[in-house]
Amino acid sequence: MAVGGASLTISDVWSGANNIAALAELRSAEIGAAYAHHFFLPGVLNASFASVFPLGGGSFALSAGSLGYHGYTDSHIGIGYGRSLSNVFDLGAQVNAIRLNIGPGYGSKTALVGSIGALFMPNEHLRLGVLVYNPTRTSLAAFGDERIPTRFSVGASRQGGDKVTLMAQLDKDLQYPINVSAGLEYQLLDQLLLRTGVSTKNRSFAFGVGLKRKAWALDLTQHWGQRLGFGAACSFGYRFSSKGRSK
Amino acid sequence: MLELIAERQETEEFDLTTVLDQVQYLYEHPLNINRADRLQLQFLPFLDDFQVQALLDHRKNTGRILSMYELQGVEGFDLRQIEIMAPFVRLGSNEVGVLKWSQVKSGGAQEAILRTDRFLERQRGYGIDNGYVGRPERLYARYRFRYADHISAGVTLEKDAGEPFGGPGLPLGFDHQSGHIYVANVGHLHQLAMGDFQAQFGQGLTQWSGMAFGRSGDIMRIKRSARGIVPFTSADENAFLRGGALGLRFDAFDVTAFMSKKRVDANVDIDTIKGEEAVRSFQRSGLHATRSQIDSKDAVGETIIGGHARYQHSSGGEFGFTSIYTGYQWPLLPPEKPYQRFSSRSRDLLVSGFDYQCMYRNFLFFGEASLQWGAGVGTVNGVLVSLEKGVGISLLHRYYAASYQVPMASPIAEGGASNERGIYLGLNSKFNDRWSLNGFIDLFTFPWLRYRVDAPSDGLEAMVQLSYRPNRSWSIYSRIRFETKGMNGSQASVTYPISERSKTSCRLHWQCDMGESLSLRGRIEWSVYTHSEQYDRGMLLYQDVIWKPPFPVNYSLKIRFAVFDVEDYSARLYAYEHDVLYASSVPAYYGRGCRFYLLYSHSVSKWCTMSARIAQTYYSDRLSNGSGLGEVSFPRRTQVKLQIRFKL
C-alpha cells in the first residue's frame, strides 16, 4: 500500500495477493492481517488475512479478504503455490473463489478466478515481475456477458545499496486506463522502515512506516488522493521460525 | 555547463543573465573552496545542500583541501562531479584575508559588452500609424567592475526592438537603464547596495526578485538558497528594486533593510465611483515600442520597504523573519471578474514571513510561512533526504490561499503564489557510473477560479528521465514529461464546462565529444497535446555541431540545423540554443519548417572577443509568419546579432 501499489516484486506474506511467484523466496511460515479504509469513504473498507507455509522447493499461501459493506460485498478465499525453477526465476499460480454480494434483493454470485505470476532476478540488484490476473476471463453472469476483469501487470524493483529499494509498476485492467505506480522503501534504522509511493489511478500519494521487532511486523500507511482525500491502512505480520527471511 | 542549467528550465522564455553571469565569472575567476563560505558554495550551480555541508564538515575536520581528488573521499562527491566542478573552483589558501585597496585595484575584473541584433525581414508594425515607434534594432551595452564577491559596480543600457532611441524622456537614448554599486563581506558589513539590486529571502514566499528555479529535472533545487541582496545586472525591466539596501552581520546573526522607489508600467484608469485614478493592470513585458506601451510606461509609483533578520547556525540550520511593505501611488482596481474576486484592491499591502531550514542527519527540512495582513496566508514546507550514496528524494507541500496576493512572492508554484495547493515528490537515483534515473510528480489543486478556468480545477505534472553515460565522451538521455490541467472547454452554455488539457512530450538527446575540438549534440522530441478528444502532434529533430579548438586557436563555431513539424502552437516544443555570451535563447518551435543558426566567436586579442550569430526559421506550411504588428509577409524569419566583449 505504502509504495503506491508497486508491489509486484516484493516477497512477503502478502505475495499471495501481489505476485504469487514471489512466495518462492520465503523460507518460513508467516501469518498476516490487514485492514484498510480507502480514502475514508463509507463502505470502502477492506479486511484481509494471509498465511504462508514453506513446502518442498516453494511455499503455499492461503488467503482471504473482504471489501465493502452490507449493500455491496466482494469477498474471496484463495490458495496458491509458488516455487523457484532456477536461481533467477520463480513461478507461481493461485486460485481464488470470489463471492460478490449486492444489496438486499439482488443476491450473490460466486466465481473461480486464477492468476499466474513470474519473478525474474537477473542480478542481485534487480527484480522483474509479471502477473496475469484472470487470464480465463471468468464469466460472472450471462446477462450482458458480465465477466471478472482481466488485469496484466509488469513491475521492476531495484536495490542498489542496503538501504533503499525502488519499485515501479504498470497495471492494465481491461476496464480502466493504464495505472502507473512507483514507490520507495528506505531502511532508516534496523527496525524502522519508511515508505512512500505514488499512483496515477486515483492520483494519490502514500506514506508509511514499518516497524519490525523479532518475529513481529507492523505497517502503518496514510494515503491521500487529489480528488478523494485521505485514507489509511495497517497490517500485522508474525513469523514463526526465524531461519532468516530472504528479503 | 551553461547548457546544463538552461536545459533544466527549457520550458519558457526565461532570463538567464544572472546565472550566466555568475558561471562565466566563476570560469574566469574560479572560487577558492578552501575559503568560500556556505552562501558562496551554495551558489555553485552544481552542488546541492548536502554536498555543501559535507564539504564544510570535511574542511573543518581535516583542514585545507590539497587536491581535487581528495574530494572523492567526501560524501556525495564522485569523479564525474569533480570533473564538472573542476573548471570553476580552485584550491587556494584558507586564511581569511583583509580586503585591501591595492588588491581590489589589481585583482578586479572589468568587462564591457556592446551588442545589437535585429530581424532582417520587415515586420508589419514598422512605418505605419499605431505601429512601432522606433527602429527594429535592439541595442545593448553594459559595463561591470567586479572583485570576487566583495565589490561590484556596473551600468546596463538597453533599447528593445521597435523602441524609440532618444527623444522625450530618454536623455541617454536607451529605454532601459540600470546601474549599481555593491559591497559585501567586509567586516560586519554583510551586503550594501545602491542603485538597482535584487532581494531574495527564505523560500521566496514573501520576497524574491530575480531568477528562481522551478520544478525541474534537478529535484534538489526545489529548495531555494536565498542570497539576500544581490546586484542587478540583467536587462529584465521588472525584476529589480531601485534604491538602497544595507545588511549587517554579527557572528551568527544578520540583519538587512532595504528601500526601493521606482515607477512601474501599468494601465491607469479613472475609478468612476471615487473619481480618482486607479490601476487596472500591470504591464510586465518591459516593451515600450508602440504608443499604448509608451503611454503605460512608468505610469504608477511603487514604494517597497523591507527588512530581514536571520540566525544561522554552523550545522546548516537557520531561521529568518521577513517583512515587506509595498505601496502604490494609486489604488488597484482590477476588473470585476469572478476569477479576480480575491485580487488585491487596496493601494498598499504588508506581508510578514517566517522561514527556516534545519539539517538532521541526512534530512534537510525547510520552509516558509507568510501572512499578508488583512488578506490571506501562504505556506511552503519541504524536506530533502539523501537516502544512500547516489539516491535522494525531495518532498514539498505548498498552500497559498486565494486571498494571498503578494506581487513580490515567487515560491515554487504551478500558477503563481496564490490560489493553489500542491504536493511534489521527486527522486534522484544514480545506479552506477553509467546509469541514472530521476523524476518527479506534482499534484496541484486550484480551489478558486483562474483566468480562463471558470470553476475550481486541478492537475498533475510528472517527469521521468533516464540517462546513460557509457564513457567520458558519450552521453544519452531520454525524458518523458506529462502535464494535465483543467481548462475551459470550447462550448459555453451558461458557463464553460471544465475539460482536461494534457501535453505529453518524449525526448531522446545525445551528446558526443569527438576529440578535443569537435562536439556533436542532437535531439529528437515528440509531443502530443490532447483536449476534448482532439490531438495535436509535434516533432522536432536537430543536430548541433560545435567546433571549439583548444587554446592557440582563437575562434569557435557552433551550428545547428533543425526540422520541426508541429500541428498547433499548443503542442510546441522548446529547445535551448547557443547564443553570444550572456544572451540566452530558448525559442518555441511550432508550425512546419526548418531552422538553422550559426554562431562564430573570434578572440581578437586577450581582452577583446567578437561574436556574430545568424539564425533563420523557414516555414513550409505558411506564406507569412508571426501575428499582429510582428507579422512578416515572408515564410521565413532571420535574426542577426553582433557582440563585442572587452575584458580587463
Coordinates of C-alpha atoms in Angstrom, one line a residue, chain B residues 82-312:
Chain B
I82 CA 34.6 16.6 -9.6
E83 CA 35.2 16.8 -13.4
I84 CA 32.1 19.1 -13.7
M85 CA 33.2 21.5 -10.9
A86 CA 36.9 21.5 -11.6
P87 CA 37.0 24.5 -14.0
F88 CA 35.0 26.7 -11.6
V89 CA 36.9 26.2 -8.4
R90 CA 40.4 26.4 -7.1
L91 CA 42.3 25.3 -4.0
G92 CA 43.8 28.4 -2.5
S93 CA 44.8 29.3 1.0
N94 CA 42.3 29.1 3.7
E95 CA 43.3 32.2 5.5
V96 CA 40.7 34.9 5.7
G97 CA 42.3 38.0 4.4
V98 CA 41.6 41.6 5.0
L99 CA 40.3 43.5 2.0
K100 CA 42.9 45.9 0.7
W101 CA 42.5 48.6 -1.9
S102 CA 45.6 47.5 -3.7
Q103 CA 44.2 44.0 -4.1
V104 CA 41.0 45.4 -5.5
K105 CA 42.9 47.5 -8.0
S106 CA 45.0 44.6 -9.2
G107 CA 42.6 41.7 -8.8
G108 CA 39.4 43.4 -10.0
A109 CA 37.9 42.4 -13.3
Q110 CA 36.4 44.8 -15.8
E111 CA 34.1 43.9 -18.5
A112 CA 32.3 45.9 -21.2
I113 CA 29.8 44.5 -23.8
L114 CA 28.2 46.0 -26.8
R115 CA 25.5 44.1 -28.6
T116 CA 23.0 44.7 -31.3
D117 CA 20.5 42.4 -33.1
R118 CA 17.6 42.7 -35.5
F119 CA 15.3 40.8 -37.8
L120 CA 16.2 41.2 -41.4
E121 CA 12.6 40.8 -42.6
R122 CA 10.4 43.9 -42.2
Q123 CA 7.7 43.4 -39.7
R124 CA 4.2 44.8 -40.3
G125 CA 4.4 47.2 -37.3
Y126 CA 7.2 49.4 -38.8
G127 CA 6.3 52.5 -40.7
I128 CA 2.6 52.5 -40.1
D129 CA 0.3 54.6 -37.8
N130 CA -0.2 52.9 -34.4
G131 CA 2.8 50.7 -35.1
Y132 CA 6.2 50.6 -33.6
V133 CA 7.7 54.0 -32.9
G134 CA 11.4 53.2 -33.1
R135 CA 13.7 51.3 -35.3
P136 CA 13.9 47.5 -35.4
E137 CA 17.5 47.2 -34.0
R138 CA 17.9 46.1 -30.4
L139 CA 20.9 47.8 -28.7
Y140 CA 22.5 46.6 -25.5
A141 CA 25.5 47.9 -23.7
R142 CA 26.9 47.1 -20.3
Y143 CA 29.9 47.7 -18.1
R144 CA 30.8 45.9 -14.9
F145 CA 33.6 46.0 -12.4
R146 CA 33.9 43.1 -10.1
Y147 CA 36.2 42.0 -7.3
A148 CA 35.4 38.5 -6.2
D149 CA 32.3 38.5 -4.1
H150 CA 33.2 41.7 -2.4
I151 CA 32.7 44.6 -4.8
S152 CA 30.6 45.1 -7.9
A153 CA 29.7 48.2 -9.9
G154 CA 28.1 48.5 -13.2
V155 CA 25.8 50.0 -15.8
T156 CA 23.4 48.3 -18.2
L157 CA 21.6 50.1 -21.0
E158 CA 19.1 48.6 -23.4
K159 CA 16.8 49.5 -26.2
D160 CA 14.4 46.8 -27.4
A161 CA 13.4 46.3 -31.0
G162 CA 10.9 48.9 -32.0
E163 CA 11.6 51.2 -29.1
P164 CA 12.5 54.8 -29.8
F165 CA 16.1 55.9 -29.3
G166 CA 16.4 59.3 -27.7
G167 CA 13.6 61.8 -27.7
P168 CA 11.5 63.0 -24.8
G169 CA 12.1 61.2 -21.5
L170 CA 15.1 59.3 -22.8
P171 CA 18.2 61.5 -22.1
L172 CA 20.7 58.7 -22.6
G173 CA 18.7 57.4 -25.6
F174 CA 18.1 54.0 -24.1
D175 CA 14.7 52.9 -22.9
H176 CA 16.0 50.8 -20.0
Q177 CA 19.0 51.9 -17.9
S178 CA 20.2 50.4 -14.8
G179 CA 23.2 50.8 -12.6
H180 CA 24.5 49.6 -9.2
I181 CA 27.3 49.8 -6.6
Y182 CA 27.6 46.8 -4.4
V183 CA 29.9 45.9 -1.5
A184 CA 29.7 42.6 0.5
N185 CA 31.5 40.6 3.2
V186 CA 33.8 43.3 4.6
G187 CA 33.9 43.1 8.4
H188 CA 30.5 43.5 9.8
L189 CA 29.2 44.8 6.5
H190 CA 27.3 41.8 5.1
Q191 CA 25.8 43.4 2.0
L192 CA 25.4 47.0 0.8
A193 CA 23.7 48.0 -2.4
M194 CA 23.0 51.3 -4.1
G195 CA 21.1 51.7 -7.3
D196 CA 19.5 48.6 -8.7
F197 CA 19.5 45.4 -6.8
Q198 CA 17.5 42.2 -6.2
A199 CA 16.4 40.9 -2.8
Q200 CA 15.6 37.3 -2.1
F201 CA 14.9 35.7 1.3
G202 CA 13.8 32.4 2.6
Q203 CA 11.9 30.2 0.2
G204 CA 10.6 33.2 -1.9
L205 CA 7.1 33.2 -0.4
T206 CA 7.5 36.7 1.0
Q207 CA 10.1 38.3 -1.2
W208 CA 12.1 37.0 -4.2
S209 CA 13.2 39.0 -7.1
G210 CA 15.4 37.6 -9.8
M211 CA 15.8 34.2 -11.2
A212 CA 14.4 31.2 -9.4
F213 CA 14.4 27.5 -10.4
G214 CA 11.0 25.9 -10.6
R215 CA 10.1 22.3 -10.7
S216 CA 12.6 20.7 -13.0
G217 CA 14.8 17.6 -13.6
D218 CA 17.0 18.7 -10.8
I219 CA 14.9 17.7 -7.8
M220 CA 17.2 19.1 -5.1
R221 CA 16.6 22.6 -6.5
I222 CA 13.1 22.5 -5.1
K223 CA 14.7 24.1 -2.0
R224 CA 15.7 27.7 -2.6
S225 CA 19.0 29.1 -1.4
A226 CA 18.4 32.8 -0.9
R227 CA 21.3 35.2 -1.5
G228 CA 19.9 38.2 0.3
I229 CA 20.8 41.4 -1.5
V230 CA 22.5 40.9 -4.9
P231 CA 23.4 43.3 -7.6
F232 CA 21.1 43.6 -10.6
T233 CA 22.8 43.2 -13.9
S234 CA 20.3 41.9 -16.4
A235 CA 18.1 43.8 -18.9
D236 CA 14.9 42.5 -17.4
E237 CA 12.8 45.6 -16.9
N238 CA 10.7 44.4 -13.9
A239 CA 12.6 42.0 -11.7
F240 CA 14.6 44.5 -9.7
L241 CA 14.4 47.1 -6.9
R242 CA 15.8 50.6 -7.1
G243 CA 17.1 52.4 -4.1
G244 CA 19.4 51.2 -1.3
A245 CA 20.0 48.2 0.9
L246 CA 22.2 47.6 3.9
G247 CA 22.9 44.3 5.6
L248 CA 25.0 43.9 8.7
R249 CA 26.3 40.7 10.2
F250 CA 27.2 39.9 13.8
D251 CA 28.5 36.3 14.1
A252 CA 25.5 34.1 13.6
F253 CA 23.1 36.9 13.1
D254 CA 22.5 39.1 10.1
V255 CA 20.0 42.0 9.6
T256 CA 19.1 43.6 6.3
A257 CA 16.9 46.6 5.5
F258 CA 16.2 48.0 2.1
M259 CA 14.0 50.5 0.4
S260 CA 13.1 50.8 -3.3
K261 CA 11.2 53.6 -5.0
K262 CA 10.5 53.5 -8.7
R263 CA 7.8 53.7 -11.3
V264 CA 6.3 50.7 -12.9
D265 CA 4.3 50.1 -16.1
A266 CA 0.6 49.9 -15.7
N267 CA -2.8 50.7 -17.3
V268 CA -4.2 53.5 -15.2
D269 CA -7.9 54.4 -15.5
I270 CA -10.3 56.7 -13.7
D271 CA -12.3 55.0 -11.0
T272 CA -15.8 56.3 -11.9
I273 CA -17.2 55.9 -8.4
K274 CA -14.5 57.6 -6.5
G275 CA -13.4 59.9 -9.3
E276 CA -9.7 59.3 -8.8
E277 CA -7.1 57.4 -10.7
A278 CA -6.7 53.6 -10.2
V279 CA -4.5 50.8 -11.6
R280 CA -6.4 48.4 -13.8
S281 CA -3.5 46.1 -14.5
F282 CA 0.3 46.0 -14.5
Q283 CA 2.3 45.6 -17.7
R284 CA 5.2 43.1 -17.3
S285 CA 6.6 42.8 -20.8
G286 CA 9.1 45.6 -20.5
L287 CA 8.5 46.6 -24.1
H288 CA 7.8 50.2 -24.9
A289 CA 7.6 50.1 -28.7
T290 CA 4.0 51.1 -29.5
R291 CA 2.1 54.2 -28.5
S292 CA 0.0 52.4 -26.0
Q293 CA 3.0 50.7 -24.4
I294 CA 4.8 54.0 -24.1
D295 CA 1.6 55.5 -22.5
S296 CA 1.6 52.9 -19.8
K297 CA 5.3 53.2 -19.2
D298 CA 6.2 54.2 -15.6
A299 CA 2.5 55.1 -15.0
V300 CA 2.4 54.4 -11.3
G301 CA 4.8 54.9 -8.5
E302 CA 5.8 51.9 -6.3
T303 CA 7.5 52.0 -3.0
I304 CA 8.8 48.9 -1.3
I305 CA 10.3 48.9 2.1
G306 CA 11.5 45.6 3.6
G307 CA 13.6 44.0 6.3
H308 CA 15.0 40.6 7.0
A309 CA 16.6 39.2 10.1
R310 CA 18.3 35.8 10.3
Y311 CA 20.1 33.5 12.6
Q312 CA 22.4 31.0 11.0

